[in-house]
């Protein structure tokens, strides 16, 4: 073994010495098989197509493979929020921040009179078809998927109320606590669940939302919600099922990706609520409330353009077009 | 003056000569009124078999060149999912939302017309494993197993390539079905140097598409097909019989509209999670390009 190693070292030194000497004359020793390999590489066959000239004139092999890349939602959407310490950051909603960080869900009471008023004054006059479809927004299908849900767009009065509510110091501290940054509202829509005894579809089925990082959901009850009104349900990390009953004005805030959840199908009473999507806001950015119908969140948070609403009279033409389109 | 800027929705169409009828095509789609623009690349002689080499993991050089030219790939990575500061700066300069691109691949017609049709020519027919209105001719039959094997051999590498595309982050990829063949027997003689009845040729394309649809679906992608609109009695409608090989642009537009109809309802896939992660880090005052340590409870 030692002899082989000695011979190998001597050969290397000899080759190195000869190369050094030849180098001064502009030559170099190259093994025959290496030369063959180099000659093959420079031949004008299909390998030539894999060589691309670099700016300095050298040829380098072109990469014809694609590397794997993931585009999956995170396991939890609030990963960058520091662990909240109520002693260091006193807040009216400190216990709610702690509850959210522990459980991924919390319930905050808001003005019940205002909520009851909006239940009566807001218009739940739409189905769940997506009239705000946009290429830059993730959202529901164009066609409605159920008749058990009615939706509506919030009135200017409701938008003003929500703007004031979420801009207030308590909620500002709350979002900084649960997200680690301020929040804005990426969507607000009215949802009314009609009583039915059939199995729920869409949001009434167990699901996780696949929200992007920093995106959390909210549901503001506009009525008292008991077991017959289709309360919010979620499963914790141990797969235990929890039912969240509530009073008019209660706001549930939850990590819709971390917690499998559903709005259970109301069996006897109608549930009226406001569906909210919160997303991170840059520290120097103003609080905004976006209204984007049946969409969820923008494709790219850096470039957000509000989708336009498709006129209602375009629906029939669209339906006709859809019928003629089919995949194999 | 503050004017609203309108951008187009690009659909990247790449493959054999069936990508050509889409060249320079623009139209307003019916769902949002956006302009759709076809960005095309014709790869001469592109076949399903040579689209991707499963042994080396390499794609056809022209396919990668197209993705690179369009800015969809840089250094072997999908740029739309990049968390690299260079790609971030490029996106910022472009000033538009970064979303997974819509891509359609046109491939397979040469595979059908080349080696597979050779098994049948004017001398044989076959019985496919699905219902068809096309007649069975009084000719010796080639067993379906042989046809199936020949199609498999061509489609195997292509589907492996699609799977790699999906793994690389291209999840909004569509495959155009092979279009119904011409009824002009003389044109086929000119192209193939042999005769083959239109019913046999058409049935073979049906069989190829039947398998293609299943295999494309197996990698969570979709095949675009408007067979019933392009044919009459399962044979190509004369108004779509253009040059004996390709659809006219009006036929291609039907297929592109079908892609749009599907894509508008598949927007669960548009969320760009890597860019949300960068955004969230920035909002939290963290360095977006340095992975942060999760520290929540």
XYZ file of C-alpha atoms in Angstrom:
625
model
C 0.000 0.000 0.000
C 2.755 2.390 1.044
C 4.778 1.494 -2.096
C 1.791 2.223 -4.389
C 1.309 5.557 -2.686
C 5.017 6.421 -3.106
C 4.915 5.575 -6.831
C 1.744 7.643 -7.295
C 3.283 10.647 -5.527
C 6.463 10.354 -7.605
C 4.387 10.204 -10.848
C 2.444 13.295 -9.811
C 5.658 15.180 -9.020
C 7.254 14.128 -12.308
C 4.154 15.163 -14.290
C 3.997 18.449 -12.384
C 7.678 19.149 -13.099
C 7.375 18.347 -16.814
C 4.189 20.439 -17.052
C 5.883 23.355 -15.375
C 8.777 23.141 -17.847
C 6.459 22.798 -20.857
C 4.267 25.604 -19.567
C 7.092 28.078 -20.020
C 7.106 27.081 -23.723
C 3.301 27.367 -23.999
C 2.567 23.592 -23.904
C 0.968 21.257 -21.414
C 0.840 17.453 -20.901
C -2.657 16.061 -21.325
C -3.678 12.389 -21.072
C -4.913 10.860 -24.339
C -8.361 9.990 -22.953
C -8.809 13.512 -21.610
C -7.932 14.871 -25.041
C -10.530 12.553 -26.629
C -13.167 13.751 -24.198
C -12.391 17.399 -24.921
C -12.452 16.760 -28.659
C -15.872 15.087 -28.388
C -17.238 18.025 -26.447
C -16.211 20.530 -29.061
C -17.528 18.529 -32.021
C -20.456 20.087 -33.925
C -22.988 17.436 -32.872
C -26.020 18.000 -30.648
C -23.761 18.584 -27.671
C -22.846 21.863 -29.281
C -26.382 23.017 -28.660
C -25.777 22.622 -24.966
C -22.906 25.053 -24.966
C -23.638 28.696 -24.534
C -21.108 31.441 -24.879
C -20.475 33.370 -21.708
C -19.800 37.114 -21.868
C -16.024 36.583 -21.773
C -16.170 34.252 -24.747
C -15.742 30.958 -22.843
C -18.183 28.171 -23.601
C -20.015 26.752 -20.624
C -22.473 23.845 -20.525
C -26.104 24.901 -20.612
C -28.313 23.656 -17.862
C -31.160 21.747 -19.469
C -32.590 20.453 -16.200
C -35.002 22.211 -13.897
C -34.495 22.303 -10.168
C -37.396 21.482 -7.856
C -39.211 24.396 -6.259
C -42.111 24.470 -3.844
C -45.101 26.772 -3.871
C -46.874 25.441 -0.807
C -48.589 27.311 2.006
C -46.757 27.335 5.338
C -47.804 25.000 8.144
C -48.770 28.041 10.177
C -49.321 31.548 8.872
C -47.903 33.573 11.779
C -44.404 32.083 12.046
C -42.594 35.425 12.338
C -44.564 36.769 15.295
C -42.305 36.947 18.353
C -43.500 35.036 21.376
C -45.881 37.462 23.049
C -45.141 38.540 26.610
C -48.117 40.376 28.180
C -45.818 41.825 30.866
C -43.570 43.526 28.313
C -46.341 44.581 25.917
C -49.452 45.381 27.912
C -52.566 45.513 25.750
C -56.318 45.397 26.209
C -56.314 42.297 24.010
C -53.194 40.690 25.530
C -55.096 37.561 26.617
C -56.469 37.221 23.074
C -52.964 37.382 21.609
C -51.811 34.701 24.036
C -54.856 32.565 23.183
C -54.194 32.947 19.437
C -50.532 32.044 19.781
C -51.434 28.984 21.845
C -54.458 27.725 19.926
C -54.421 29.415 16.518
C -57.838 30.912 17.263
C -59.342 33.518 19.576
C -62.669 35.299 20.054
C -62.865 39.065 20.597
C -66.069 40.870 21.538
C -66.948 43.921 19.458
C -69.929 46.269 19.564
C -73.074 44.033 19.517
C -75.460 46.888 18.697
C -73.467 47.834 15.621
C -73.319 44.180 14.525
C -77.091 43.767 14.985
C -77.694 46.941 13.011
C -75.528 45.814 10.091
C -77.353 42.462 10.102
C -80.547 44.390 9.291
C -79.170 47.048 6.974
C -76.642 45.170 4.840
C -77.736 43.529 1.589
C -77.157 39.765 1.308
C -78.387 39.855 -2.271
C -75.872 37.746 -4.182
C -75.107 34.105 -4.703
C -71.580 32.671 -4.462
C -70.684 33.159 -8.120
C -67.470 35.090 -8.494
C -68.166 38.353 -10.279
C -64.767 39.741 -9.359
C -62.683 37.028 -11.041
C -59.192 38.315 -11.702
C -56.004 36.710 -12.938
C -54.045 38.269 -10.072
C -56.288 37.014 -7.284
C -56.881 33.589 -5.786
C -60.585 32.995 -5.495
C -63.723 31.003 -6.024
C -65.049 29.664 -9.298
C -67.004 31.851 -11.678
C -70.133 29.705 -11.323
C -71.913 29.370 -7.957
C -71.214 26.132 -6.094
C -74.159 26.112 -3.668
C -77.543 27.710 -3.069
C -77.229 27.425 0.707
C -75.110 30.566 0.959
C -75.968 34.150 0.100
C -73.322 36.828 -0.034
C -73.145 40.562 -0.324
C -70.788 43.468 -0.678
C -70.361 45.679 2.392
C -71.913 49.131 2.383
C -69.688 52.222 2.720
C -70.983 52.572 6.295
C -69.838 49.078 7.191
C -66.456 49.631 5.530
C -66.025 52.847 7.536
C -66.956 51.031 10.734
C -64.479 48.210 10.083
C -61.775 50.685 9.104
C -62.188 52.536 12.379
C -62.378 49.291 14.371
C -59.217 47.708 12.950
C -57.271 50.979 12.907
C -57.821 51.429 16.636
C -55.029 50.957 19.110
C -56.379 47.692 20.516
C -56.577 45.936 17.186
C -53.322 47.446 15.991
C -51.615 45.936 19.045
C -53.504 42.685 18.521
C -52.297 42.246 14.938
C -48.745 43.212 15.861
C -48.970 40.560 18.581
C -50.346 37.696 16.497
C -48.588 38.489 13.198
C -45.509 40.394 14.283
C -46.528 43.293 12.006
C -49.518 45.527 11.316
C -52.373 44.128 9.224
C -54.752 45.303 6.531
C -57.973 43.752 5.300
C -57.480 41.902 2.024
C -61.188 41.177 1.659
C -64.478 41.677 3.444
C -67.742 40.094 2.363
C -71.122 39.394 3.861
C -72.126 35.747 4.151
C -75.520 34.428 5.135
C -75.885 30.678 5.678
C -79.418 29.433 5.175
C -80.642 26.519 7.292
C -80.500 23.167 5.560
C -80.283 19.533 6.559
C -78.072 18.389 3.705
C -74.315 18.052 4.009
C -72.408 21.304 3.741
C -70.332 22.176 0.718
C -67.569 24.726 0.229
C -66.812 26.505 3.526
C -69.271 24.211 5.307
C -67.046 21.194 4.622
C -63.943 20.522 6.733
C -60.989 22.172 5.045
C -57.788 24.161 5.490
C -57.515 27.349 3.491
C -53.903 27.149 2.372
C -53.448 30.816 3.233
C -50.086 32.330 2.365
C -47.645 33.373 5.096
C -48.997 36.210 7.210
C -52.609 35.769 6.060
C -55.197 34.995 8.730
C -58.988 34.896 8.662
C -61.783 36.474 10.656
C -65.499 35.894 11.089
C -67.604 38.602 12.716
C -70.928 37.184 13.885
C -73.889 39.446 13.105
C -76.246 37.233 15.143
C -76.119 34.996 18.178
C -74.737 31.643 17.117
C -75.840 28.530 18.973
C -75.576 24.866 18.026
C -78.467 25.185 15.530
C -77.110 28.305 13.799
C -74.118 26.596 12.268
C -71.296 27.561 14.602
C -67.651 27.698 13.602
C -65.816 24.448 14.278
C -62.135 23.614 14.189
C -59.804 20.718 14.985
C -56.743 21.301 17.129
C -53.295 19.749 16.742
C -54.539 16.641 18.566
C -57.477 16.356 16.139
C -59.955 17.260 18.891
C -63.026 19.007 17.575
C -64.016 22.384 19.050
C -67.242 24.327 18.477
C -67.206 28.102 18.921
C -70.636 29.424 19.914
C -70.879 33.175 20.023
C -72.848 36.320 20.581
C -73.703 39.047 18.111
C -70.576 41.120 17.577
C -68.104 38.357 18.425
C -65.085 38.319 16.115
C -63.278 35.013 15.616
C -59.731 35.369 14.357
C -58.005 32.162 13.308
C -55.132 30.650 11.403
C -57.102 28.983 8.630
C -54.147 26.968 7.418
C -52.988 25.695 10.800
C -56.515 24.664 11.876
C -58.811 22.455 9.801
C -62.176 24.160 10.165
C -65.665 24.740 8.792
C -68.730 26.866 9.331
C -70.970 23.970 10.239
C -74.230 23.792 8.255
C -76.981 25.624 10.184
C -79.817 23.210 10.831
C -82.628 25.506 11.978
C -81.589 29.161 12.009
C -79.914 31.530 9.579
C -76.389 32.642 10.396
C -75.292 36.079 9.261
C -71.655 37.013 9.461
C -68.887 39.076 7.927
C -66.060 37.103 6.403
C -62.643 38.798 6.675
C -59.163 38.174 5.332
C -56.240 39.900 7.067
C -52.798 40.178 5.515
C -49.563 41.860 6.600
C -49.154 45.598 6.163
C -45.832 47.372 5.826
C -45.079 49.596 8.819
C -45.291 52.769 6.696
C -48.481 51.716 4.929
C -51.970 53.052 5.729
C -54.688 50.703 6.924
C -56.863 49.723 3.956
C -59.948 47.599 3.516
C -60.238 45.900 0.158
C -63.536 44.602 -1.184
C -62.990 41.907 -3.795
C -66.136 39.774 -3.712
C -65.524 36.030 -3.829
C -61.771 36.327 -4.025
C -59.451 35.494 -1.167
C -56.047 37.126 -1.479
C -53.838 38.626 -4.175
C -51.507 36.325 -6.101
C -48.546 38.537 -5.277
C -48.661 40.774 -2.178
C -46.159 43.220 -3.675
C -48.413 44.179 -6.592
C -52.070 44.397 -5.670
C -54.643 45.659 -8.131
C -58.304 45.581 -7.123
C -60.384 43.437 -9.468
C -63.276 45.038 -11.288
C -66.764 43.671 -10.950
C -68.286 41.980 -13.970
C -71.741 43.434 -14.766
C -74.644 41.201 -13.764
C -76.105 41.241 -17.297
C -72.974 39.527 -18.570
C -73.842 36.420 -16.531
C -76.131 34.774 -19.108
C -73.640 35.209 -21.923
C -70.920 33.833 -19.706
C -72.985 30.808 -18.761
C -73.655 30.093 -22.435
C -69.957 30.334 -23.180
C -69.121 28.019 -20.323
C -71.487 25.310 -21.554
C -69.701 25.087 -24.885
C -66.289 24.768 -23.282
C -65.261 21.355 -22.133
C -62.098 19.533 -21.404
C -61.447 16.083 -22.799
C -51.246 62.421 -15.911
C -52.295 59.324 -14.028
C -53.551 56.688 -16.437
C -54.446 53.127 -15.602
C -51.963 50.759 -17.104
C -53.304 47.647 -18.745
C -51.152 44.603 -19.280
C -51.862 41.435 -21.213
C -52.258 37.925 -19.900
C -49.510 35.955 -21.638
C -50.061 32.305 -22.499
C -46.792 30.639 -23.447
C -47.346 28.143 -26.276
C -44.404 25.972 -27.204
C -43.889 22.795 -29.174
C -44.156 21.422 -32.678
C -45.625 23.288 -35.640
C -49.081 23.220 -34.028
C -47.884 26.169 -31.955
C -47.724 28.238 -35.176
C -51.441 29.066 -35.589
C -51.246 30.906 -32.259
C -48.471 33.224 -33.403
C -49.279 36.894 -32.653
C -52.773 35.935 -31.444
C -54.461 38.394 -29.106
C -58.052 38.561 -27.935
C -60.070 39.715 -24.962
C -61.194 36.822 -22.786
C -64.802 36.793 -21.629
C -64.331 36.426 -17.872
C -62.424 39.555 -16.905
C -62.062 41.320 -20.243
C -58.270 40.977 -20.073
C -56.212 40.842 -23.243
C -54.812 37.374 -23.808
C -51.607 37.235 -25.808
C -50.025 34.065 -27.156
C -46.241 33.975 -26.799
C -45.183 31.173 -29.095
C -42.110 29.113 -29.840
C -41.980 26.644 -32.696
C -39.494 23.855 -32.106
C -38.964 22.139 -35.488
C -39.547 18.414 -35.309
C -40.463 18.403 -31.623
C -41.799 15.039 -30.515
C -43.176 13.699 -27.261
C -40.368 11.197 -27.148
C -37.622 13.801 -27.358
C -39.214 16.413 -25.129
C -37.383 15.128 -22.067
C -34.698 12.560 -21.344
C -35.571 10.694 -18.127
C -32.050 9.217 -17.943
C -30.290 12.580 -17.801
C -33.120 14.730 -16.444
C -32.640 17.114 -19.357
C -35.303 18.820 -21.458
C -35.142 19.606 -25.160
C -32.632 22.496 -25.460
C -35.085 24.662 -27.395
C -37.725 24.247 -24.710
C -35.372 25.432 -21.973
C -34.149 28.216 -24.261
C -37.743 29.399 -24.666
C -38.394 29.398 -20.909
C -35.153 31.310 -20.358
C -35.884 33.814 -23.122
C -39.318 34.521 -21.673
C -37.787 35.011 -18.241
C -39.605 32.024 -16.765
C -36.398 30.164 -15.890
C -33.047 31.444 -14.708
C -30.169 29.199 -13.669
C -32.403 26.138 -13.889
C -35.000 27.565 -11.517
C -38.530 28.832 -12.002
C -38.150 32.578 -11.556
C -41.710 33.086 -10.304
C -40.935 31.033 -7.195
C -37.506 32.455 -6.599
C -36.593 34.026 -3.264
C -33.358 35.259 -4.774
C -32.657 39.003 -4.503
C -31.830 39.206 -8.234
C -35.207 37.789 -9.259
C -36.827 40.033 -6.661
C -35.198 43.074 -8.255
C -36.274 41.915 -11.736
C -39.882 41.556 -10.559
C -39.747 44.970 -8.946
C -38.510 46.556 -12.146
C -41.239 44.826 -14.174
C -43.819 46.235 -11.777
C -46.341 43.437 -12.252
C -47.718 40.658 -10.091
C -45.559 37.547 -10.242
C -47.750 34.514 -10.693
C -47.292 30.997 -12.052
C -47.315 31.271 -15.853
C -49.882 29.672 -18.120
C -48.076 27.371 -20.535
C -49.443 25.124 -23.268
C -47.377 22.471 -24.989
C -48.233 21.318 -28.502
C -46.677 17.950 -29.134
C -47.505 14.430 -30.260
C -48.673 14.845 -33.849
C -45.295 13.830 -35.260
C -45.239 10.825 -32.923
C -48.629 9.704 -34.261
C -47.936 10.403 -37.913
C -44.439 8.993 -37.769
C -43.732 5.692 -36.074
C -47.204 4.759 -34.838
C -49.066 5.199 -38.122
C -46.452 2.946 -39.734
C -48.030 0.031 -37.891
C -51.274 0.520 -39.801
C -50.676 2.244 -43.139
C -53.241 1.191 -45.745
C -53.075 -2.438 -44.774
C -54.460 -2.625 -41.219
C -57.082 -1.298 -38.856
C -57.487 -1.619 -35.077
C -60.150 -1.647 -32.364
C -59.599 0.960 -29.655
C -60.720 0.344 -26.065
C -63.335 3.131 -26.199
C -66.483 3.831 -28.183
C -66.028 5.562 -31.530
C -68.350 6.307 -34.417
C -65.584 5.596 -36.916
C -66.039 2.392 -38.940
C -63.982 -0.743 -38.650
C -62.608 -1.504 -42.112
C -62.362 -4.906 -43.695
C -58.641 -5.176 -43.073
C -56.430 -7.288 -40.835
C -56.369 -5.949 -37.278
C -53.356 -4.811 -35.326
C -53.954 -5.821 -31.679
C -54.634 -2.860 -29.384
C -51.755 -3.979 -27.161
C -49.286 -3.180 -29.919
C -50.780 0.239 -30.593
C -50.897 0.891 -26.855
C -47.252 -0.088 -26.464
C -46.204 2.190 -29.330
C -48.092 5.148 -27.819
C -46.650 4.402 -24.370
C -43.126 4.424 -25.773
C -43.665 7.915 -27.174
C -45.569 9.345 -24.237
C -43.421 7.951 -21.417
C -40.573 10.497 -21.682
C -43.000 13.366 -22.263
C -45.023 12.612 -19.148
C -41.818 12.231 -17.125
C -40.886 15.710 -18.369
C -44.268 17.134 -17.390
C -43.804 15.664 -13.936
C -40.448 17.449 -13.673
C -42.048 20.696 -14.805
C -44.644 20.390 -12.046
C -41.921 19.660 -9.489
C -40.044 22.736 -10.693
C -43.119 24.816 -9.847
C -44.890 24.990 -13.224
C -48.318 23.790 -12.178
C -50.366 25.697 -14.724
C -49.199 23.732 -17.736
C -51.653 22.468 -20.337
C -51.123 20.051 -23.178
C -52.919 20.564 -26.447
C -54.579 17.417 -27.782
C -53.451 16.235 -31.183
C -55.800 17.877 -33.663
C -58.103 15.767 -35.886
C -56.267 14.797 -39.085
C -57.155 16.018 -42.540
C -59.677 14.227 -44.696
C -57.504 14.815 -47.782
C -56.065 11.415 -48.689
C -53.803 12.959 -51.340
C -52.208 15.209 -48.734
C -51.401 12.196 -46.587
C -49.842 10.395 -49.506
C -47.735 13.487 -50.099
C -46.689 13.722 -46.441
C -46.228 10.031 -45.676
C -45.434 8.442 -48.996
C -48.119 5.866 -48.316
C -51.896 5.720 -48.087
C -53.865 5.386 -44.906
C -57.662 5.734 -44.731
C -58.979 8.783 -42.890
C -61.011 6.637 -40.470
C -57.883 4.760 -39.362
C -55.793 7.926 -39.044
C -58.497 9.702 -37.092
C -59.081 6.733 -34.815
C -55.369 6.617 -34.084
C -55.371 10.291 -33.076
C -58.403 9.590 -30.859
C -56.487 6.738 -29.220
C -53.404 8.890 -28.707
C -55.479 11.680 -27.157
C -57.344 9.180 -24.997
C -54.068 8.033 -23.488
C -52.563 11.517 -23.428
C -55.513 12.902 -21.425
C -55.181 10.167 -18.803
C -51.448 10.522 -18.477
C -51.486 14.306 -18.337
C -54.131 14.098 -15.624
C -51.943 11.657 -13.672
C -49.470 14.504 -13.085
C -52.274 16.909 -12.086
C -52.289 18.763 -15.382
C -54.955 19.036 -18.080
C -55.232 18.358 -21.768
C -57.015 20.932 -23.892
C -59.436 19.416 -26.346
C -62.344 20.600 -28.490
C -62.782 17.430 -30.538
C -66.564 17.663 -30.708
C -66.398 21.244 -32.009
C -63.653 20.544 -34.522
C -65.225 17.401 -35.974
C -68.427 16.209 -37.551
C -69.061 12.466 -37.256
C -65.615 12.327 -35.616
C -63.950 13.595 -38.810
C -62.363 17.031 -39.137
C -64.864 19.689 -40.233
C -63.921 21.126 -43.637
C -63.780 24.668 -42.220
C -60.928 23.587 -39.953
C -59.066 21.665 -42.683
C -56.450 24.309 -43.340
C -53.199 23.044 -44.840
C -53.667 19.332 -44.306
C -51.822 19.307 -40.972
C -52.641 22.320 -38.791
C -55.722 24.020 -37.478
C -56.424 27.475 -38.854
C -56.027 30.280 -36.284
C -59.801 30.299 -35.633
C -59.563 26.631 -34.568
C -56.508 27.330 -32.432
C -58.387 30.155 -30.740
C -61.133 27.715 -29.724
C -58.487 25.660 -27.929
C -56.929 28.705 -26.295
C -60.339 29.848 -25.055
C -60.800 26.426 -23.475
C -57.514 26.869 -21.645
C -58.660 30.280 -20.394
C -62.023 28.844 -19.279
C -60.217 26.240 -17.219
C -57.552 28.550 -15.844
C -60.000 31.177 -14.590
C -61.486 28.575 -12.269
C -58.128 27.180 -11.148
C -56.923 30.274 -9.344
C -56.190 28.403 -6.145
C -52.839 27.889 -7.857
C -52.035 31.562 -8.413
C -50.960 32.453 -4.868
C -47.231 33.015 -4.870
C -46.195 31.597 -1.505
C -42.459 32.406 -1.719
C -43.260 36.066 -2.411
C -45.722 36.143 0.467
C -42.938 34.844 2.701
C -40.636 37.666 1.524
C -43.407 40.201 2.026
C -44.255 38.935 5.493
C -40.599 39.049 6.542
C -40.283 42.626 5.280
C -43.462 43.697 7.103
C -42.019 42.188 10.297
C -38.816 44.176 9.848
C -36.738 41.094 9.056
C -34.196 40.729 6.264
C -36.315 39.112 3.555
C -33.382 37.317 1.958
C -32.101 35.752 5.166
C -34.325 32.895 6.320
C -35.789 33.912 9.644
C -36.102 31.554 12.558
C -39.733 30.957 13.467
C -40.150 32.000 17.078
C -43.855 31.991 17.674
C -45.353 30.020 20.534
